[in-house]
Coordinates of C-alpha atoms in Angstrom, one line a residue:
M1 CA 2.6 163.3 -140.7
A2 CA -0.1 162.4 -138.3
R3 CA -2.2 164.7 -136.2
N4 CA -3.0 164.1 -132.5
A5 CA -6.7 163.3 -131.8
P6 CA -8.4 165.4 -129.1
E7 CA -8.4 163.4 -125.9
G8 CA -7.3 160.4 -127.9
T9 CA -10.8 159.6 -129.1
G10 CA -11.2 161.7 -132.2
P11 CA -10.4 161.2 -135.9
M12 CA -6.7 160.9 -136.7
H13 CA -5.0 161.6 -140.1
V14 CA -3.4 158.4 -141.1
P15 CA -1.2 158.5 -144.2
F16 CA -2.1 155.9 -146.9
G17 CA -0.6 152.5 -146.1
H18 CA 0.6 153.6 -142.7
I19 CA -0.3 152.8 -139.1
V20 CA -0.1 155.4 -136.3
A21 CA 1.2 153.8 -133.1
N22 CA 1.2 155.0 -129.5
T23 CA 4.8 155.6 -128.5
K24 CA 4.5 153.1 -125.6
W25 CA 4.8 150.3 -128.2
R26 CA 8.2 151.5 -129.5
G27 CA 10.6 148.6 -129.4
S28 CA 8.0 146.0 -128.6
K29 CA 7.7 142.6 -130.3
L30 CA 4.4 143.7 -131.7
L31 CA 6.0 146.6 -133.6
Q32 CA 9.0 144.5 -134.6
G33 CA 6.7 142.1 -136.4
M34 CA 5.3 145.0 -138.5
Q35 CA 8.6 146.6 -139.5
G36 CA 9.4 146.4 -143.2
K37 CA 5.8 145.4 -144.0
I38 CA 3.9 148.6 -143.2
K39 CA 5.1 152.1 -142.4
I40 CA 4.8 153.1 -138.7
V41 CA 4.3 156.6 -137.4
F42 CA 4.7 157.2 -133.6
E43 CA 2.5 159.7 -131.8
D44 CA 2.3 160.7 -128.1
G45 CA -1.0 161.2 -126.4
L46 CA -3.0 158.6 -128.2
T47 CA -4.5 157.2 -124.9
P48 CA -6.8 155.3 -124.8
V49 CA -6.0 154.2 -128.4
D50 CA -3.0 152.0 -129.1
F51 CA -3.1 152.2 -132.9
Y52 CA -4.9 153.9 -135.7
V53 CA -5.3 152.0 -138.9
S54 CA -7.3 154.7 -140.6
S55 CA -8.8 158.1 -139.7
R56 CA -11.7 156.5 -138.0
S57 CA -10.6 152.9 -137.2
C58 CA -8.5 152.3 -134.2
I59 CA -7.2 149.3 -132.2
L60 CA -7.2 148.8 -128.5
Y61 CA -4.7 146.2 -127.5
V62 CA -5.3 144.2 -124.2
T63 CA -2.2 142.3 -123.1
E64 CA -2.0 139.2 -121.0
A65 CA -0.8 141.4 -118.1
D66 CA -3.8 143.7 -118.6
L67 CA -6.2 140.8 -118.2
V68 CA -4.5 139.3 -115.2
A69 CA -4.3 142.7 -113.5
G70 CA -8.1 143.1 -113.3
N71 CA -10.7 145.2 -115.1
G72 CA -8.6 148.3 -115.6
Y73 CA -8.8 147.9 -119.4
R74 CA -12.6 148.5 -119.3
K75 CA -12.3 152.2 -119.0
R76 CA -10.3 152.5 -122.2
L77 CA -12.8 150.4 -124.1
V78 CA -15.8 152.4 -122.9
Q79 CA -14.1 155.7 -123.8
V80 CA -13.7 154.6 -127.4
R81 CA -17.1 153.0 -127.6
N82 CA -18.7 156.3 -126.4
S83 CA -16.9 158.2 -129.1
S84 CA -19.1 158.8 -132.1
N85 CA -16.1 159.4 -134.3
L86 CA -14.3 156.0 -134.0
Q87 CA -14.8 152.4 -134.8
G88 CA -12.8 150.4 -132.2
I89 CA -11.4 146.9 -132.7
V90 CA -10.2 145.2 -129.5
I91 CA -7.3 142.7 -129.8
V92 CA -6.8 140.5 -126.8
E93 CA -3.9 138.2 -125.9
K94 CA -5.6 134.8 -125.1
T95 CA -2.8 132.8 -123.6
Q96 CA -2.6 129.9 -121.1
M97 CA -2.2 132.4 -118.3
S98 CA -5.0 134.8 -119.4
E99 CA -7.5 132.2 -120.7
Q100 CA -9.4 132.1 -117.4
Y101 CA -10.1 135.8 -117.8
F102 CA -11.0 135.7 -121.5
S103 CA -14.7 134.9 -121.1
A104 CA -15.2 138.1 -119.0
I105 CA -13.6 140.4 -121.5
Q106 CA -15.3 138.7 -124.4
K107 CA -18.7 139.1 -122.9
F108 CA -18.0 142.7 -121.8
T109 CA -16.6 143.7 -125.2
V110 CA -19.0 141.9 -127.5
L111 CA -22.3 141.8 -125.5
D112 CA -22.1 144.9 -123.3
L113 CA -20.3 147.3 -125.7
G114 CA -21.1 145.7 -129.1
M115 CA -17.5 146.1 -130.2
V116 CA -15.3 143.7 -132.3
L117 CA -13.0 141.4 -130.3
L118 CA -10.2 139.5 -132.0
P119 CA -8.1 137.0 -129.9
V120 CA -4.5 136.4 -130.5
T121 CA -2.0 134.0 -128.9
S122 CA 1.0 136.3 -129.1
Q123 CA 2.2 139.7 -130.2
M124 CA 3.7 138.2 -133.4
E125 CA 0.2 136.9 -134.3
A126 CA -1.2 140.3 -133.5
S127 CA 1.4 141.9 -135.8
C128 CA 0.1 139.8 -138.8
L129 CA -3.5 140.7 -137.9
I130 CA -2.8 144.4 -137.7
I131 CA -0.9 144.3 -141.0
Q132 CA -3.9 142.7 -142.6
L133 CA -6.2 145.4 -141.2
V134 CA -3.9 148.1 -142.6
Q135 CA -3.7 146.4 -146.0
E136 CA -7.5 146.3 -146.1
Q137 CA -7.6 150.0 -145.8
T138 CA -5.8 150.3 -149.1
K139 CA -8.6 148.6 -151.0
E140 CA -11.4 150.4 -152.7
P141 CA -14.2 151.2 -150.1
S142 CA -16.7 149.1 -152.0
K143 CA -14.5 146.0 -151.7
N144 CA -13.2 146.6 -148.2
P145 CA -15.1 144.6 -145.6
F146 CA -13.4 146.6 -142.8
L147 CA -14.8 149.9 -144.0
S148 CA -18.4 150.8 -143.3
K149 CA -20.5 153.9 -143.4
K150 CA -22.6 152.6 -140.6
R151 CA -21.0 152.4 -137.2
T152 CA -23.2 149.5 -136.2
L153 CA -22.1 147.3 -139.0
M154 CA -19.2 145.2 -137.9
P155 CA -16.5 144.1 -140.3
E156 CA -17.2 140.7 -141.8
L157 CA -13.9 139.1 -140.9
S158 CA -14.0 140.5 -137.4
L159 CA -17.5 139.4 -136.9
L160 CA -16.6 135.9 -138.1
R161 CA -13.7 135.6 -135.7
T162 CA -15.8 136.9 -132.9
V163 CA -18.4 134.2 -133.4
Q164 CA -15.7 131.5 -133.7
Q165 CA -14.7 132.3 -130.1
I166 CA -18.1 131.4 -128.7
P167 CA -17.8 128.1 -126.8
G168 CA -18.5 125.1 -129.1
V169 CA -18.7 127.1 -132.3
G170 CA -15.3 127.1 -134.0
K171 CA -14.3 127.8 -137.6
V172 CA -16.7 125.3 -139.2
K173 CA -19.9 126.3 -137.5
A174 CA -19.4 130.1 -137.4
P175 CA -20.0 130.7 -141.1
L176 CA -23.1 128.5 -140.9
L177 CA -24.4 130.6 -138.0
L178 CA -23.8 133.9 -139.8
Q179 CA -25.7 132.7 -142.8
K180 CA -28.8 132.2 -140.7
F181 CA -28.1 135.0 -138.1
P182 CA -26.1 137.7 -139.9
S183 CA -25.6 139.9 -136.8
L184 CA -24.6 139.4 -133.2
Q185 CA -27.9 140.9 -132.1
Q186 CA -29.9 138.3 -134.1
L187 CA -27.6 135.5 -132.9
S188 CA -28.0 136.6 -129.3
N189 CA -31.8 136.6 -129.6
A190 CA -32.0 133.2 -131.2
S191 CA -33.6 130.4 -129.2
I192 CA -32.2 126.9 -128.7
R193 CA -34.8 125.6 -131.0
E194 CA -33.8 128.1 -133.8
L195 CA -30.1 127.3 -133.3
E196 CA -30.4 123.5 -133.2
P197 CA -31.0 122.9 -137.0
V198 CA -27.8 124.9 -137.7
V199 CA -25.3 123.6 -135.1
G200 CA -27.0 120.7 -133.2
Q201 CA -28.5 120.6 -129.7
A202 CA -25.3 120.6 -127.7
V203 CA -23.7 123.6 -129.4
A204 CA -27.1 125.4 -129.5
Q205 CA -27.2 125.1 -125.7
H206 CA -23.6 126.5 -125.4
I207 CA -24.4 129.5 -127.6
H208 CA -27.7 130.2 -125.8
A209 CA -25.9 130.0 -122.4
F210 CA -23.1 132.3 -123.6
F211 CA -25.6 135.1 -124.4
T212 CA -28.0 134.6 -121.5
Q213 CA -25.9 133.7 -118.5
P214 CA -25.2 136.6 -116.1
R215 CA -22.0 138.5 -116.6

């Protein structure tokens, strides 16, 4: 049903309402949470991609163990980012054990690579998120925030969740920031003075530090 992508970074035919999964995830809690809700097709040779949710949208999943082990995950992210054929979404397990490493992958993914990063606390939470991503693919393109003709335009929901993870921002302030600064580039270039009217002085300093401190 699905066709292998060249070197794992090319377009993949994904049947309507399905997800194409790397065989390494067979039997995992992540896949168990999706069973019965979406149809799963397993494929060998998807590396560096873990899942395809559409022909040009893929997911790279970074586990707690991946984060603790070091920066080995970066090569996979860079491979997908350098592919002109794919829009990659990075899902990261942010747990008590991996939290100390989260800031590094967040800054590398969002700031250095300009990719979408979505944190989850468990594989079951990730299952729900991936199901949502697949279901969004079934919507009409004009109504689907996850589909975009422009590679540089990040999905609205993914962008919102990315901004929520900036220290001090959270669910309340993120939408306010995106009304004023509708892209990560604009937000990263904003001065403390420009940020203060939206989120206050303390949070403005947190945001400015997040984007300007050495990584």
